[in-house]
XYZ file of C-alpha atoms in Angstrom:
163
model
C 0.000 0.000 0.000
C 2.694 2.596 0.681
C 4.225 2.209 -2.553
C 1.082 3.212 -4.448
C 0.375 6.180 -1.444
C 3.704 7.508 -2.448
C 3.487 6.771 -6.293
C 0.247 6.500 -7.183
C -1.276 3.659 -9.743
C 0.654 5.185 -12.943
C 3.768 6.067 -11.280
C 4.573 3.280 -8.890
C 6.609 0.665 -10.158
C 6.101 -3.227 -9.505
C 9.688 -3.504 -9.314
C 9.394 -1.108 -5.934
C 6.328 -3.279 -4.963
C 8.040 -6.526 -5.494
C 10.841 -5.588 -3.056
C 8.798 -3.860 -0.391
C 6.726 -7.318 -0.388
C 10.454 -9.398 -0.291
C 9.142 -11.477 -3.346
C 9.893 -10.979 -7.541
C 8.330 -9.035 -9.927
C 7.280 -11.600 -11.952
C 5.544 -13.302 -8.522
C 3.747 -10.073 -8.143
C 2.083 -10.287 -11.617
C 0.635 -13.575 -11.195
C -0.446 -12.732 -8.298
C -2.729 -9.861 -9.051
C -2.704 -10.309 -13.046
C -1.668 -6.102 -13.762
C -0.653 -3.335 -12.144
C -4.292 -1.896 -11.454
C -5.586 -5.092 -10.055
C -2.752 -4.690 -7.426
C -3.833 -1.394 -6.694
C -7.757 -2.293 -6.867
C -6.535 -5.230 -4.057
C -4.904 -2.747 -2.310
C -7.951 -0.321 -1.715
C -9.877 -3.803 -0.665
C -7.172 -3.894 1.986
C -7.982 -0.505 2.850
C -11.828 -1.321 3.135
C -10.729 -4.059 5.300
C -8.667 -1.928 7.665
C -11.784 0.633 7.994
C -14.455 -2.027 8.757
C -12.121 -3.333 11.638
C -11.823 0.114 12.861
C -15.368 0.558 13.111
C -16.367 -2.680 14.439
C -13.710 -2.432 16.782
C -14.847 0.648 17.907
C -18.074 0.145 17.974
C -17.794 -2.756 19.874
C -15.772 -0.739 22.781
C -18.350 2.477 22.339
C -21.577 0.822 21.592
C -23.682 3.645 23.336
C -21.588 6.472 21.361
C -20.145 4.489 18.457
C -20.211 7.160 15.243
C -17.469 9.457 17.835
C -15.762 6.532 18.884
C -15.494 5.816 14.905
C -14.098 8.754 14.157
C -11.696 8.477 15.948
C -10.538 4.915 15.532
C -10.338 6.453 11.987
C -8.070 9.120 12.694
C -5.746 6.428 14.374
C -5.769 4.491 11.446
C -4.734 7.224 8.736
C -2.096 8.675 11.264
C 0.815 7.493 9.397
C -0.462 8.543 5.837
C -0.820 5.592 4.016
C -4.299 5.189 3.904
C -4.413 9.132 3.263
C -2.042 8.959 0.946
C -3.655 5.556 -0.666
C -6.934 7.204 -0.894
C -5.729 10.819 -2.407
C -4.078 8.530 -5.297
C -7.305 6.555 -5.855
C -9.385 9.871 -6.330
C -6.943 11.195 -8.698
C -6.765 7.752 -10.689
C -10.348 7.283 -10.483
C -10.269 10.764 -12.552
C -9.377 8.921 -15.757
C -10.037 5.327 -14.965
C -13.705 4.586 -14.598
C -12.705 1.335 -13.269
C -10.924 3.138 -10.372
C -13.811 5.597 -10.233
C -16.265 2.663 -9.676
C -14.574 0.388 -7.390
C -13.777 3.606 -5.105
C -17.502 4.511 -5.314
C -18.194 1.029 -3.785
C -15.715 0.854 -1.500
C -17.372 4.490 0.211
C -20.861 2.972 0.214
C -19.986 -0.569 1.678
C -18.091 1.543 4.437
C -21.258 3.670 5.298
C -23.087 0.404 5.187
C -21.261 -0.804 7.604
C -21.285 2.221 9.630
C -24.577 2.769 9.759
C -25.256 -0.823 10.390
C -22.893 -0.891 13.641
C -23.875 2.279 14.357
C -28.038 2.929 13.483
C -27.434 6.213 11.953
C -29.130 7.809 9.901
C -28.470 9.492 6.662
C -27.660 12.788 7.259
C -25.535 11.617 10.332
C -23.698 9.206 7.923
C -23.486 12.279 5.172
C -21.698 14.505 8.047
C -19.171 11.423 9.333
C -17.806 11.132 5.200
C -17.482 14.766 5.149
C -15.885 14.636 8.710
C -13.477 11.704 7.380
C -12.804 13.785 3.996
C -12.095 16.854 6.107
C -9.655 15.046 7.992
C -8.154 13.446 5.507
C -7.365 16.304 3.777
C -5.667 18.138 7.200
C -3.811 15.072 7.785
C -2.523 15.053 4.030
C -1.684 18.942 4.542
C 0.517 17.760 7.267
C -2.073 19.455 10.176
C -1.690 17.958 14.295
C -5.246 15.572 14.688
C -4.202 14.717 18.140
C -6.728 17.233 19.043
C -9.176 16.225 16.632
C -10.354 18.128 13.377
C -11.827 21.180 14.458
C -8.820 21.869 17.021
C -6.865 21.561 13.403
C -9.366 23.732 11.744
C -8.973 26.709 13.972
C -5.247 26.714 14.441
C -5.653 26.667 10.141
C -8.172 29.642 10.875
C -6.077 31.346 13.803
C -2.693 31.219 11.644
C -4.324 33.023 8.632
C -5.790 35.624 10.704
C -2.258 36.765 12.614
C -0.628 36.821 8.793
């Protein structure tokens, strides 16, 4: 996964993948087939990652579990590969409907999921993706989420108002 964070799908190289996993090239291609279908595996692994992070949590916080979400999910993006995985899919999926689709699933099954651990509604579901897109944007911008996204939001606000 951190090979295509750093690289993205039409810039990484196999070759980097290969060693990163400790196996050959040519291992790594019957494996997965092609390039994409590594990368397409590799946002499955990042589906997988979120749904244990929100079962997890919700399992802990079942009174409270959309906050206690949140911030499993912060704790999972806070060394930027998933971040960085995710900003690559959204600019592949830009000319690869194939990307486009399977990154349009993978967002749906998650809010499934959350709302089926969770029995949220809609619009509460709507404002936890645009919480999770917020932050993964200030984590991506290099922004401190140890005091959660709105802490990180005003400092961002505070900063440009003493320039």
């Amino acid at each position: 996964m951190r090979v295509f964070a750093d690289h993205g799908l039409t810039t990484a190289s196999i070759q980097k993948v290969a060693d990163r996993m400790g196996v050959s090239q040519p291992y790594v291609f019957r494996l997965f087939g092609s390039k994409r279908n590594l990368f397409l595996a590799c946002l499955d692994e990042l589906e997988a990652r979120i749904g244990q992070v929100l079962q997890q949590e919700a399992g802990v916080h079942p009174a409270e579990p959309l906050p206690a979400m949140r911030a499993g999910f912060r704790t999972l993006i806070a060394d930027g590969v998933v971040t960085g995985l995710w900003l690559q899919a959204c600019a592949a999926a830009r000319s690869d409907e194939v990307v486009a689709a399977h990154c349009r699933a993978l967002v749906g099954r998650v809010l499934q999921h959350a709302g089926r651990l969770s029995s949220a509604g809609p619009q509460e579901l709507r404002g936890t993706l645009a919480l999770g897109a917020l932050v993964v944007m200030l984590q991506a911008l290099g922004m401190d989420l140890s005091e959660g996204s709105q802490a990180a939001v005003d400092s961002l606000r505070e900063a440009e108002a003493t320039s």
